[in-house]
Amino acid sequence: MTDGDSQFEELGVELHSKRRTFMAATGAGLGILGTNSAAARRETTDDPTPTDERRRTVAGNARFADTVLFNGQILTVDDAFSVADGVAIRDGRFVAVGGRGDVKRLAGPNTEEIDLGGRTVVPGLVDSHLHMLSVGLDLAKADLFDARSVADVIAVVEAEAQETPAGEWVQTSSSWHEGQLDEKRLPTRDDLDPVSPDNPVFVPRGGHVCTVNSAALDLAGIDASTDDPAGGTIVRDPDTGEPTGVLLETARDLVEGLIPEPTREERKAAIPRAMGELNARGVTAALEPGLSIADMRAYMEFRTTGTPTVRTDMLARVHSIDDVDAATSHYARGFGDGMLKVGGMKYLIDGGVEGAALHEPYEIVDGVQEDPTYRGHLILPPGGRDEYREMLELAADRGFQVQTHAVGDRAIDLVMEEYAAVDESVDVGDLRWAVMHNFLPTEWSMEQMAALDVVATVQNHPTRLGFNQLEWWGDDRGNYAIPIRDLLDAGVAVAGGTDANVVPWRPFESLWWMVTRQTVGAGTLGADQAISREEALRLWTIGSAYAMHWEDEIGSIEPGKLADLAVLDTDYLRCAADDIVDVSVDMTMVGGDIVHRT
């Protein structure tokens, strides 16, 4: 029995799932307020007096609503993107959506009535790629989000080192980027060593890069004679060959693997910490992309002992055919309930901006990347591409969703070639297979995604990583990265998200970027790939729900669906585009319960 076998067997779950087509699901429950036509929905929105058709909506409804919200601008994100005045909620679901009269007539003596005062309401936001557990762990670490210089980073590390016992690890949060610093570079061991003489230091930046001090390099046995690991780069001083402390992709693992894993209790404590933070930003559901067995156990234990407030779809991280076999032998896709389920598995096939597998070479980056032939890294299982194909075939045969991390054009093409091969035997679109990130998809890959009904999940990495996109890839590729307009025009199903804690967990920063293509520090990148506000909100609601097989339950405000919503302080549709990034959330509801209120 492999280690993976024993881990999954210990998890001990016997589960079930069901599939529905997207078109059937998006129409679910629409008839409760009459026809599905845009005209009928506009009538329901504008006229507070119940018509005969709407009277039939509530005919025989002997029970009052638990909550009624009215006098708002409710963006339902239904098929017609209709706008309503109010909603009524009972038993955790929307029972009426329409004019004020439609919903207020369901109010009884014990109904909570909330006057929205004209504020905008959107469906609960759904992040299709959010490392929620890591967000919770990051919230307990020294924060670098506000750092604006290398000196700021060093000051945070110094303060943390002074509070950390000698010999123990000093760690910072990862949701920041050197592009936000005046120097536009990562600190090196030479910067870190003077303020951390007694501690190893690990400063992650996103999920693919870190910088460490000399003590950490010594613990990992990394020196000038150490070869780069497969799929990674030890950045070296070009004059001396000595490591600078900056580690890319799998080279980061050489140090990170030495840091003690979070304890069981630390994991469990991180989950509600993250959920509260996300609720305050309007997030009510998320996909957790690539969890260990210990991580999944923490979620399951919290589900049984705590009160989760973010619906969570978990993907198991797999590295080999043995991992896939173990996972699919001991749990079934879709296990769980409306708050927590197992969705499938994730495989990572290339790196981030500094390690993505590209067809053409990278730019020269002085002192960091000076190989004119460098094209990034493909990260394949031990058996290479053949084993990756076997992993996909086994997952498909057993009915599992697969999502593959692919950033570069060479990586995305490879993934789509393998998906297409598997699709000859099993409909991968029915399983909602997905490509994660999609920085540089080729026209061929986008055509394949559309033809196979493969989902593209996209996140707002350029808001923070844009500077490095330009520096490492050049202007053309740096501007084109994550071409949402082209993906949508190609007919690809697209889901939105943040990829926090690689970038900040700020959904309205993501929506702002989608609409404007503006970044923090790199200007506007790829303005021709901007999308409309309606399109962006669809990606962040029903689009993400579809990627998670949850579109029949969440992602829009429609009768019969779970009552997840967010009340905004700003008119999302009419505010200045530059103001979208600053939208705040006044109230968030999950299943009709208020989980955040200012």
Coordinates of C-alpha atoms in Angstrom, one line a residue:
M1 CA 0.0 0.0 0.0
T2 CA 1.4 3.5 -0.9
D3 CA 1.5 6.4 1.5
G4 CA -1.3 7.9 -0.5
D5 CA -3.4 4.8 0.0
S6 CA -3.0 4.8 3.7
Q7 CA -3.8 8.6 3.9
F8 CA -7.0 8.3 1.9
E9 CA -8.0 5.2 3.7
E10 CA -7.5 6.9 7.0
L11 CA -9.8 9.7 5.7
G12 CA -12.4 7.1 5.5
V13 CA -15.2 8.5 3.4
E14 CA -17.9 7.0 1.2
L15 CA -19.6 9.6 -0.9
H16 CA -21.9 10.4 -3.7
S17 CA -22.4 13.0 -6.4
K18 CA -24.6 14.0 -9.3
R19 CA -24.2 15.9 -12.6
R20 CA -26.3 18.4 -14.3
T21 CA -25.9 20.3 -17.6
F22 CA -25.2 24.0 -17.4
M23 CA -28.1 25.1 -19.5
A24 CA -30.6 23.0 -17.6
A25 CA -29.3 24.2 -14.3
T26 CA -29.3 27.9 -15.2
G27 CA -33.0 27.7 -15.8
A28 CA -33.7 25.9 -12.5
G29 CA -36.5 27.6 -10.6
L30 CA -37.0 30.5 -13.0
G31 CA -40.6 29.7 -13.5
I32 CA -41.5 30.4 -9.9
L33 CA -42.1 34.1 -10.7
G34 CA -43.7 33.4 -14.1
T35 CA -42.0 33.4 -17.6
N36 CA -38.3 33.5 -18.2
S37 CA -38.5 36.4 -20.7
A38 CA -36.7 39.6 -20.1
A39 CA -39.9 41.6 -20.5
A40 CA -41.6 39.6 -17.8
R41 CA -38.7 40.0 -15.5
R42 CA -38.6 43.8 -16.0
E43 CA -42.3 43.9 -15.2
T44 CA -41.7 42.0 -11.9
T45 CA -38.8 44.4 -11.1
D46 CA -40.6 47.7 -11.7
D47 CA -44.2 47.2 -10.6
P48 CA -44.7 46.8 -6.9
T49 CA -48.3 45.7 -7.4
P50 CA -48.7 41.9 -7.7
T51 CA -50.1 40.8 -11.1
D52 CA -52.3 37.7 -11.4
E53 CA -49.2 35.8 -12.6
R54 CA -47.3 36.8 -9.5
R55 CA -50.2 36.1 -7.3
R56 CA -50.0 32.6 -8.5
T57 CA -46.4 32.6 -7.4
V58 CA -47.4 32.7 -3.8
A59 CA -50.8 30.9 -4.1
G60 CA -51.1 28.3 -1.4
N61 CA -48.0 29.6 0.4
A62 CA -49.2 29.3 4.0
R63 CA -45.9 30.3 5.6
F64 CA -44.4 33.7 5.9
A65 CA -40.8 34.6 4.9
D66 CA -38.1 34.6 7.5
T67 CA -36.5 37.7 5.9
V68 CA -37.6 40.2 3.4
L69 CA -35.2 42.7 1.7
F70 CA -36.7 45.5 -0.3
N71 CA -36.1 49.0 -1.9
G72 CA -32.9 47.8 -3.4
Q73 CA -31.2 47.4 -6.8
I74 CA -30.8 43.6 -6.8
L75 CA -28.6 42.3 -9.6
T76 CA -30.0 38.8 -9.9
V77 CA -27.5 37.5 -12.5
D78 CA -30.2 35.4 -14.0
D79 CA -30.2 34.7 -17.7
A80 CA -31.6 38.2 -18.5
F81 CA -29.4 39.9 -15.9
S82 CA -32.7 41.3 -14.6
V83 CA -32.8 43.8 -11.7
A84 CA -35.3 43.5 -8.9
D85 CA -36.5 45.6 -6.0
G86 CA -36.7 42.9 -3.3
V87 CA -36.3 39.3 -2.3
A88 CA -38.0 37.1 0.3
I89 CA -36.1 34.3 2.0
R90 CA -37.4 31.2 3.9
D91 CA -35.6 28.2 5.2
G92 CA -32.3 29.4 3.7
R93 CA -33.6 29.9 0.1
F94 CA -35.0 32.6 -2.0
V95 CA -38.8 32.1 -2.3
A96 CA -39.6 35.3 -4.2
V97 CA -37.6 37.8 -6.3
G98 CA -39.3 40.8 -7.8
G99 CA -41.1 44.0 -7.0
R100 CA -41.6 45.3 -3.5
G101 CA -45.2 44.1 -3.5
D102 CA -44.1 40.6 -4.4
V103 CA -41.8 40.2 -1.4
K104 CA -43.5 42.4 1.2
R105 CA -46.8 40.4 1.0
L106 CA -44.8 37.4 2.3
A107 CA -43.8 39.3 5.4
G108 CA -45.5 38.1 8.6
P109 CA -45.3 39.3 12.3
N110 CA -42.0 37.5 12.9
T111 CA -40.4 38.3 9.5
E112 CA -37.2 40.5 9.6
E113 CA -37.7 43.3 7.1
I114 CA -34.6 45.1 5.8
D115 CA -35.0 48.3 3.9
L116 CA -32.0 48.4 1.5
G117 CA -32.3 52.2 1.0
G118 CA -31.5 51.8 -2.7
R119 CA -28.3 49.9 -2.2
T120 CA -27.0 47.4 -4.8
V121 CA -27.3 43.7 -4.0
V122 CA -25.3 41.0 -5.8
P123 CA -25.3 37.2 -5.5
G124 CA -22.8 36.0 -3.0
L125 CA -19.5 36.1 -4.7
V126 CA -17.9 32.8 -5.6
D127 CA -14.1 32.5 -5.9
S128 CA -13.2 29.7 -8.2
H129 CA -9.6 29.6 -7.0
L130 CA -8.9 30.5 -3.4
H131 CA -6.4 29.0 -1.0
M132 CA -8.7 29.7 1.9
L133 CA -6.8 27.7 4.5
S134 CA -3.6 29.5 3.5
V135 CA -5.3 32.8 3.8
G136 CA -6.3 31.9 7.4
L137 CA -2.7 30.9 8.2
D138 CA -1.4 34.1 6.5
L139 CA -3.6 36.2 8.7
A140 CA -1.6 35.1 11.7
K141 CA 1.7 35.9 10.1
A142 CA 3.7 39.2 9.7
D143 CA 1.9 41.1 7.0
L144 CA 3.8 42.6 4.0
F145 CA 0.8 44.0 2.1
D146 CA 1.6 47.6 3.0
A147 CA 5.3 47.3 2.4
R148 CA 6.5 49.9 -0.2
S149 CA 10.3 49.4 -0.1
V150 CA 12.9 46.7 0.7
A151 CA 13.5 48.6 4.0
D152 CA 9.8 48.1 4.9
V153 CA 10.1 44.4 4.3
I154 CA 13.3 44.2 6.4
A155 CA 11.6 46.2 9.2
V156 CA 8.8 43.7 9.4
V157 CA 11.2 40.8 9.4
E158 CA 13.3 42.4 12.1
A159 CA 10.3 43.0 14.3
E160 CA 9.2 39.4 13.9
A161 CA 12.7 38.1 14.6
Q162 CA 12.8 40.0 17.9
E163 CA 9.7 38.2 19.0
T164 CA 10.7 34.7 17.8
P165 CA 12.9 32.4 20.0
A166 CA 16.4 31.8 18.6
G167 CA 16.5 28.9 16.1
E168 CA 12.8 29.1 15.3
W169 CA 11.5 30.1 11.8
V170 CA 10.5 33.7 11.1
Q171 CA 7.8 33.7 8.4
T172 CA 5.8 36.4 6.7
S173 CA 2.6 36.4 4.7
S174 CA 2.8 35.7 1.0
S175 CA 0.1 38.0 -0.4
W176 CA 2.4 40.8 -1.7
H177 CA 4.8 41.4 -4.6
E178 CA 8.1 43.0 -5.2
G179 CA 6.4 45.1 -7.9
Q180 CA 4.9 47.1 -5.1
L181 CA 8.3 48.1 -3.7
D182 CA 10.2 51.2 -4.9
E183 CA 13.2 49.0 -5.8
K184 CA 11.1 46.5 -7.8
R185 CA 13.1 43.6 -6.5
L186 CA 13.0 41.0 -3.8
P187 CA 15.2 41.3 -0.7
T188 CA 18.2 39.0 -0.7
R189 CA 20.1 37.1 2.0
D190 CA 22.3 40.2 2.3
D191 CA 19.3 42.3 3.2
L192 CA 17.9 39.7 5.6
D193 CA 20.9 38.5 7.5
P194 CA 21.7 41.6 9.6
V195 CA 18.2 41.6 11.2
S196 CA 17.9 37.9 11.7
P197 CA 21.2 36.6 13.1
D198 CA 19.6 33.9 15.3
N199 CA 16.7 32.6 13.1
P200 CA 16.1 31.1 9.7
V201 CA 13.9 33.4 7.7
F202 CA 11.3 32.4 5.0
V203 CA 9.6 35.2 3.1
P204 CA 7.2 33.7 0.5
R205 CA 5.9 35.8 -2.4
G206 CA 2.8 34.2 -3.8
G207 CA 3.0 30.4 -4.2
H208 CA 6.0 30.1 -6.5
V209 CA 8.8 32.4 -5.2
C210 CA 10.5 33.1 -1.9
T211 CA 13.5 34.8 -0.5
V212 CA 15.4 33.4 2.6
N213 CA 18.4 34.3 4.7
S214 CA 21.7 32.5 5.0
A215 CA 20.6 30.5 8.0
A216 CA 17.7 29.0 6.0
L217 CA 20.1 28.3 3.0
D218 CA 22.5 26.5 5.4
L219 CA 19.7 24.4 6.9
A220 CA 18.7 23.3 3.4
G221 CA 22.3 22.6 2.3
I222 CA 22.1 25.1 -0.5
D223 CA 25.4 26.7 -1.6
A224 CA 27.2 27.6 -4.8
S225 CA 27.7 23.9 -5.6
T226 CA 24.0 23.0 -5.3
D227 CA 22.4 22.1 -8.7
D228 CA 19.1 23.6 -9.6
P229 CA 16.3 21.1 -8.8
A230 CA 14.1 19.8 -11.7
G231 CA 11.5 22.4 -12.3
G232 CA 13.2 25.1 -10.2
T233 CA 15.9 27.8 -10.1
I234 CA 18.3 28.8 -7.3
V235 CA 19.0 32.5 -8.2
R236 CA 22.7 33.1 -8.0
D237 CA 25.0 36.1 -7.9
P238 CA 26.3 36.4 -11.5
D239 CA 29.8 37.3 -10.3
T240 CA 30.3 34.8 -7.5
G241 CA 27.8 32.0 -8.2
E242 CA 26.6 32.1 -4.6
P243 CA 22.9 31.8 -4.0
T244 CA 21.2 35.2 -3.4
G245 CA 18.5 33.7 -1.2
V246 CA 15.8 34.0 -3.9
L247 CA 14.3 30.6 -4.9
L248 CA 12.0 30.0 -7.8
E249 CA 9.4 27.2 -8.2
T250 CA 10.6 23.8 -7.0
A251 CA 13.8 25.3 -5.5
R252 CA 11.5 27.0 -3.0
D253 CA 10.5 23.5 -1.8
L254 CA 14.1 22.9 -0.7
V255 CA 13.6 25.3 2.2
E256 CA 9.8 25.3 2.6
G257 CA 9.9 21.6 3.2
L258 CA 12.0 22.1 6.4
I259 CA 9.4 24.4 8.0
P260 CA 7.2 22.5 10.5
E261 CA 3.7 21.9 9.1
P262 CA 0.8 23.7 10.8
T263 CA -0.7 21.6 13.6
R264 CA -4.1 20.2 13.4
E265 CA -5.5 22.9 15.7
E266 CA -3.7 25.6 13.8
R267 CA -5.4 24.4 10.6
K268 CA -8.8 24.3 12.2
A269 CA -8.4 27.8 13.7
A270 CA -7.3 29.2 10.3
I271 CA -10.5 28.2 8.6
P272 CA -13.0 30.4 10.4
R273 CA -10.4 33.2 10.5
A274 CA -10.3 33.2 6.7
M275 CA -14.1 32.7 6.3
G276 CA -14.8 35.8 8.4
E277 CA -12.4 37.9 6.4
L278 CA -13.9 36.6 3.1
N279 CA -17.5 37.2 4.3
A280 CA -16.6 40.8 5.0
R281 CA -15.7 41.1 1.3
G282 CA -18.9 39.4 0.0
V283 CA -17.5 36.0 -0.6
T284 CA -19.9 33.1 0.2
A285 CA -18.4 30.2 -1.7
A286 CA -14.9 29.2 -2.8
L287 CA -13.0 26.4 -4.5
E288 CA -10.0 25.2 -2.4
P289 CA -7.5 24.2 -5.2
G290 CA -5.2 21.5 -4.1
L291 CA -5.4 20.3 -0.5
S292 CA -3.4 17.7 1.4
I293 CA -5.1 15.0 3.3
A294 CA -4.4 16.9 6.6
D295 CA -6.0 20.0 5.1
M296 CA -9.1 18.1 4.0
R297 CA -9.4 16.6 7.4
A298 CA -9.3 20.0 9.0
Y299 CA -12.1 21.2 6.8
M300 CA -14.2 18.1 7.6
E301 CA -13.6 18.4 11.4
F302 CA -14.5 22.1 11.3
R303 CA -17.7 21.2 9.4
T304 CA -18.8 18.9 12.1
T305 CA -17.7 21.0 15.1
G306 CA -17.9 24.6 13.9
T307 CA -20.1 26.9 11.9
P308 CA -18.7 27.4 8.4
T309 CA -19.8 30.5 6.6
V310 CA -18.1 30.0 3.2
R311 CA -19.3 27.1 1.0
T312 CA -16.2 25.1 0.1
D313 CA -15.5 22.8 -2.8
M314 CA -12.2 20.9 -2.1
L315 CA -9.8 19.6 -4.7
A316 CA -7.2 17.1 -3.6
R317 CA -3.6 17.8 -4.7
V318 CA -2.1 14.9 -6.8
H319 CA 1.4 14.4 -8.0
S320 CA 1.4 10.9 -9.5
I321 CA -0.7 8.1 -10.8
D322 CA -0.5 6.5 -7.3
D323 CA -2.0 9.7 -5.8
V324 CA -4.9 9.6 -8.3
D325 CA -5.5 5.9 -7.6
A326 CA -5.5 6.4 -3.9
A327 CA -7.8 9.4 -3.9
T328 CA -10.3 7.9 -6.3
S329 CA -10.3 4.6 -4.4
H330 CA -11.3 6.2 -1.1
Y331 CA -13.6 9.1 -1.8
A332 CA -16.2 10.0 -4.4
R333 CA -16.5 13.3 -6.2
G334 CA -19.2 15.5 -4.7
F335 CA -19.0 14.1 -1.1
G336 CA -20.5 16.4 1.4
D337 CA -23.4 18.9 1.7
G338 CA -24.2 22.5 0.8
M339 CA -21.3 23.8 2.9
L340 CA -18.5 21.4 2.2
K341 CA -17.9 18.9 -0.6
V342 CA -15.1 17.1 -2.4
G343 CA -15.0 18.2 -6.1
G344 CA -12.0 16.4 -7.6
M345 CA -8.3 16.9 -8.0
K346 CA -5.6 19.4 -9.0
Y347 CA -2.4 18.9 -10.8
L348 CA 0.3 21.6 -11.3
I349 CA 2.1 21.4 -14.6
D350 CA 4.2 24.6 -14.7
G351 CA 5.2 27.5 -12.6
G352 CA 4.2 31.1 -12.2
V353 CA 5.3 34.2 -14.1
E354 CA 8.9 33.3 -13.4
G355 CA 8.6 29.6 -14.2
A356 CA 5.7 29.2 -16.7
A357 CA 6.4 26.9 -19.6
L358 CA 6.6 29.1 -22.7
H359 CA 7.1 28.3 -26.4
E360 CA 9.5 31.2 -26.9
P361 CA 12.4 32.2 -24.5
Y362 CA 12.0 34.6 -21.6
E363 CA 13.5 38.1 -21.5
I364 CA 16.8 38.6 -19.8
V365 CA 16.4 39.9 -16.3
D366 CA 19.7 41.2 -15.0
G367 CA 21.0 39.4 -11.9
V368 CA 18.1 37.0 -11.8
Q369 CA 17.4 35.4 -15.2
E370 CA 20.3 35.6 -17.6
D371 CA 19.8 32.5 -19.8
P372 CA 18.8 33.5 -23.3
T373 CA 17.3 30.0 -23.9
Y374 CA 15.2 29.8 -20.7
R375 CA 11.6 28.8 -21.5
G376 CA 10.4 28.1 -18.0
H377 CA 9.6 24.7 -16.4
L378 CA 7.2 21.9 -17.2
I379 CA 6.5 20.0 -14.0
L380 CA 5.6 16.5 -14.9
P381 CA 5.1 13.4 -12.7
P382 CA 7.9 10.8 -12.4
G383 CA 6.8 9.0 -15.5
G384 CA 6.7 12.2 -17.6
R385 CA 3.9 13.0 -20.0
D386 CA 2.9 9.4 -20.3
E387 CA 2.1 9.3 -16.6
Y388 CA 0.2 12.6 -16.8
R389 CA -2.0 11.0 -19.5
E390 CA -2.5 7.9 -17.3
M391 CA -3.5 10.1 -14.4
L392 CA -6.1 11.9 -16.5
E393 CA -7.4 8.6 -17.9
L394 CA -7.9 7.1 -14.5
A395 CA -9.6 10.2 -13.1
A396 CA -11.9 10.3 -16.1
D397 CA -12.7 6.6 -15.9
R398 CA -13.7 7.1 -12.2
G399 CA -15.8 10.2 -12.9
F400 CA -13.6 12.8 -11.3
Q401 CA -13.2 16.5 -12.1
V402 CA -9.6 17.5 -12.9
Q403 CA -8.2 21.0 -12.9
T404 CA -4.7 21.6 -14.1
H405 CA -2.6 24.7 -13.2
A406 CA -1.2 25.9 -16.5
V407 CA 0.2 29.4 -17.0
G408 CA 2.4 29.4 -20.1
D409 CA 1.4 28.8 -23.7
R410 CA 3.5 25.6 -23.9
A411 CA 1.9 24.2 -20.8
I412 CA -1.7 25.1 -21.8
D413 CA -1.2 23.5 -25.2
L414 CA 0.1 20.3 -23.6
V415 CA -2.8 20.2 -21.2
M416 CA -5.3 20.6 -24.0
E417 CA -3.6 18.0 -26.1
E418 CA -4.0 15.5 -23.3
Y419 CA -7.5 16.6 -22.4
A420 CA -8.5 16.1 -26.0
A421 CA -7.0 12.6 -26.1
V422 CA -8.9 11.6 -22.9
D423 CA -12.1 13.1 -24.3
E424 CA -12.2 10.5 -27.1
S425 CA -13.2 8.0 -24.4
V426 CA -14.9 10.1 -21.7
D427 CA -16.7 13.4 -22.0
V428 CA -14.4 15.7 -20.0
G429 CA -16.8 18.6 -20.4
D430 CA -19.5 16.7 -18.5
L431 CA -17.0 16.3 -15.7
R432 CA -16.2 20.0 -15.8
W433 CA -12.5 19.6 -16.4
A434 CA -10.7 23.0 -16.2
V435 CA -7.5 24.8 -17.0
M436 CA -6.4 27.1 -14.1
H437 CA -5.0 30.6 -14.7
N438 CA -4.6 30.7 -18.5
F439 CA -2.1 33.5 -18.8
L440 CA -1.0 32.8 -22.4
P441 CA -3.5 30.5 -24.1
T442 CA -3.0 30.1 -27.9
E443 CA -5.8 30.4 -30.3
W444 CA -5.7 26.6 -30.8
S445 CA -6.0 26.0 -27.1
M446 CA -9.0 28.3 -26.7
E447 CA -10.7 26.6 -29.6
Q448 CA -10.1 23.2 -27.9
M449 CA -11.5 24.5 -24.6
A450 CA -14.7 25.6 -26.3
A451 CA -15.0 22.4 -28.3
L452 CA -14.5 20.2 -25.3
D453 CA -16.5 22.3 -22.9
V454 CA -13.4 22.8 -20.7
V455 CA -13.7 25.6 -18.2
A456 CA -11.1 28.3 -18.0
T457 CA -10.6 29.7 -14.5
V458 CA -9.0 33.2 -14.4
Q459 CA -7.7 35.3 -11.6
N460 CA -6.4 38.9 -11.2
H461 CA -2.7 38.1 -10.9
P462 CA -1.7 41.0 -13.2
T463 CA -2.9 43.5 -10.5
R464 CA 0.1 42.5 -8.5
L465 CA 2.3 40.5 -10.9
G466 CA 2.0 42.8 -13.9
F467 CA 5.5 44.3 -13.4
N468 CA 7.1 40.9 -13.6
Q469 CA 5.0 39.9 -16.6
L470 CA 6.5 42.8 -18.5
E471 CA 10.0 42.3 -17.2
W472 CA 10.2 38.5 -17.7
W473 CA 8.0 38.1 -20.8
G474 CA 8.2 41.4 -22.7
D475 CA 5.5 43.8 -23.6
D476 CA 3.5 41.6 -26.0
R477 CA 3.1 38.6 -23.7
G478 CA 3.0 40.8 -20.6
N479 CA 0.0 42.8 -21.9
Y480 CA -1.8 39.8 -23.4
A481 CA -1.7 37.8 -20.2
I482 CA -5.1 36.3 -19.2
P483 CA -7.1 37.3 -22.3
I484 CA -10.6 37.1 -20.9
R485 CA -12.2 38.9 -23.8
D486 CA -10.7 36.4 -26.3
L487 CA -11.7 33.5 -24.1
L488 CA -15.3 34.6 -23.9
D489 CA -15.4 35.4 -27.6
A490 CA -14.1 31.9 -28.3
G491 CA -17.1 30.5 -26.5
V492 CA -15.1 29.2 -23.5
A493 CA -16.9 28.9 -20.1
V494 CA -14.9 31.2 -17.8
A495 CA -14.9 31.4 -14.0
G496 CA -13.5 34.2 -11.9
G497 CA -11.4 34.4 -8.7
T498 CA -8.3 35.8 -7.0
D499 CA -5.9 32.9 -6.3
A500 CA -5.4 34.4 -2.8
N501 CA -3.1 34.1 -1.0
V502 CA -0.9 34.4 -4.1
V503 CA -2.6 37.8 -4.6
P504 CA -4.8 39.6 -2.0
W505 CA -8.2 38.2 -1.2
R506 CA -10.0 41.3 -2.6
P507 CA -12.8 40.3 -5.1
F508 CA -13.5 43.9 -6.1
E509 CA -9.9 44.4 -7.0
S510 CA -10.4 41.4 -9.3
L511 CA -13.6 42.9 -10.8
W512 CA -11.9 46.3 -11.2
W513 CA -9.1 44.6 -13.2
M514 CA -11.5 42.6 -15.4
V515 CA -13.3 45.8 -16.3
T516 CA -10.4 48.2 -16.6
R517 CA -7.3 46.0 -17.0
Q518 CA -5.5 48.3 -14.6
T519 CA -2.8 47.0 -12.2
V520 CA -1.1 48.1 -9.1
G521 CA 2.2 49.5 -10.2
A522 CA 2.3 48.4 -13.9
G523 CA -0.3 50.6 -15.5
T524 CA -3.0 49.3 -17.8
L525 CA -2.1 45.9 -19.4
G526 CA -4.1 44.6 -22.4
A527 CA -6.9 47.1 -22.5
D528 CA -8.4 45.2 -25.4
Q529 CA -9.0 42.3 -23.1
A530 CA -11.3 44.2 -20.8
I531 CA -14.9 42.9 -20.3
S532 CA -18.1 44.6 -19.2
R533 CA -19.3 44.9 -15.6
E534 CA -22.1 42.5 -16.3
E535 CA -19.7 39.9 -17.7
A536 CA -17.3 40.3 -14.8
L537 CA -20.0 39.8 -12.3
R538 CA -21.2 36.7 -14.1
L539 CA -17.7 35.3 -13.9
W540 CA -17.6 35.9 -10.2
T541 CA -21.0 34.3 -9.6
I542 CA -22.7 31.9 -11.9
G543 CA -19.5 31.3 -13.9
S544 CA -17.6 30.1 -10.8
A545 CA -20.6 28.2 -9.5
Y546 CA -20.7 26.3 -12.8
A547 CA -17.0 25.4 -12.5
M548 CA -17.8 23.9 -9.1
H549 CA -20.9 21.9 -10.2
W550 CA -23.0 24.2 -7.9
E551 CA -24.8 26.4 -10.5
D552 CA -28.2 24.9 -9.7
E553 CA -27.8 26.0 -6.0
I554 CA -25.8 29.2 -6.0
G555 CA -24.4 31.9 -8.3
S556 CA -27.6 33.9 -9.0
I557 CA -30.6 35.3 -7.0
E558 CA -33.5 33.2 -8.2
P559 CA -36.4 31.5 -6.4
G560 CA -35.4 28.1 -5.2
K561 CA -31.7 28.8 -4.9
L562 CA -29.7 29.1 -1.7
A563 CA -30.0 32.6 -0.2
D564 CA -26.5 33.9 -0.6
L565 CA -26.1 37.6 -1.3
A566 CA -24.0 40.7 -0.6
V567 CA -25.2 44.2 0.0
L568 CA -22.8 46.8 -1.4
D569 CA -22.1 50.4 -0.4
T570 CA -21.7 51.4 -4.0
D571 CA -23.7 51.2 -7.2
Y572 CA -21.5 48.6 -9.0
L573 CA -23.1 49.2 -12.4
R574 CA -23.0 53.0 -12.4
C575 CA -20.0 54.1 -10.3
A576 CA -16.8 55.3 -12.0
A577 CA -14.8 52.3 -13.2
D578 CA -11.9 53.4 -11.0
D579 CA -14.1 53.2 -8.0
I580 CA -14.9 49.5 -8.4
V581 CA -11.7 48.6 -6.6
D582 CA -12.9 50.4 -3.5
V583 CA -16.4 48.9 -3.2
S584 CA -17.2 47.7 0.3
V585 CA -19.7 45.2 1.5
D586 CA -22.3 46.4 4.1
M587 CA -23.9 42.9 4.7
T588 CA -23.4 39.4 3.6
M589 CA -25.9 36.5 3.9
V590 CA -25.2 32.8 3.5
G591 CA -28.3 30.6 3.4
G592 CA -30.4 33.5 4.6
D593 CA -28.2 34.0 7.7
I594 CA -26.3 37.3 8.2
V595 CA -22.6 36.4 8.5
H596 CA -21.3 40.0 8.1
R597 CA -22.8 43.4 8.8
T598 CA -21.1 46.8 9.2

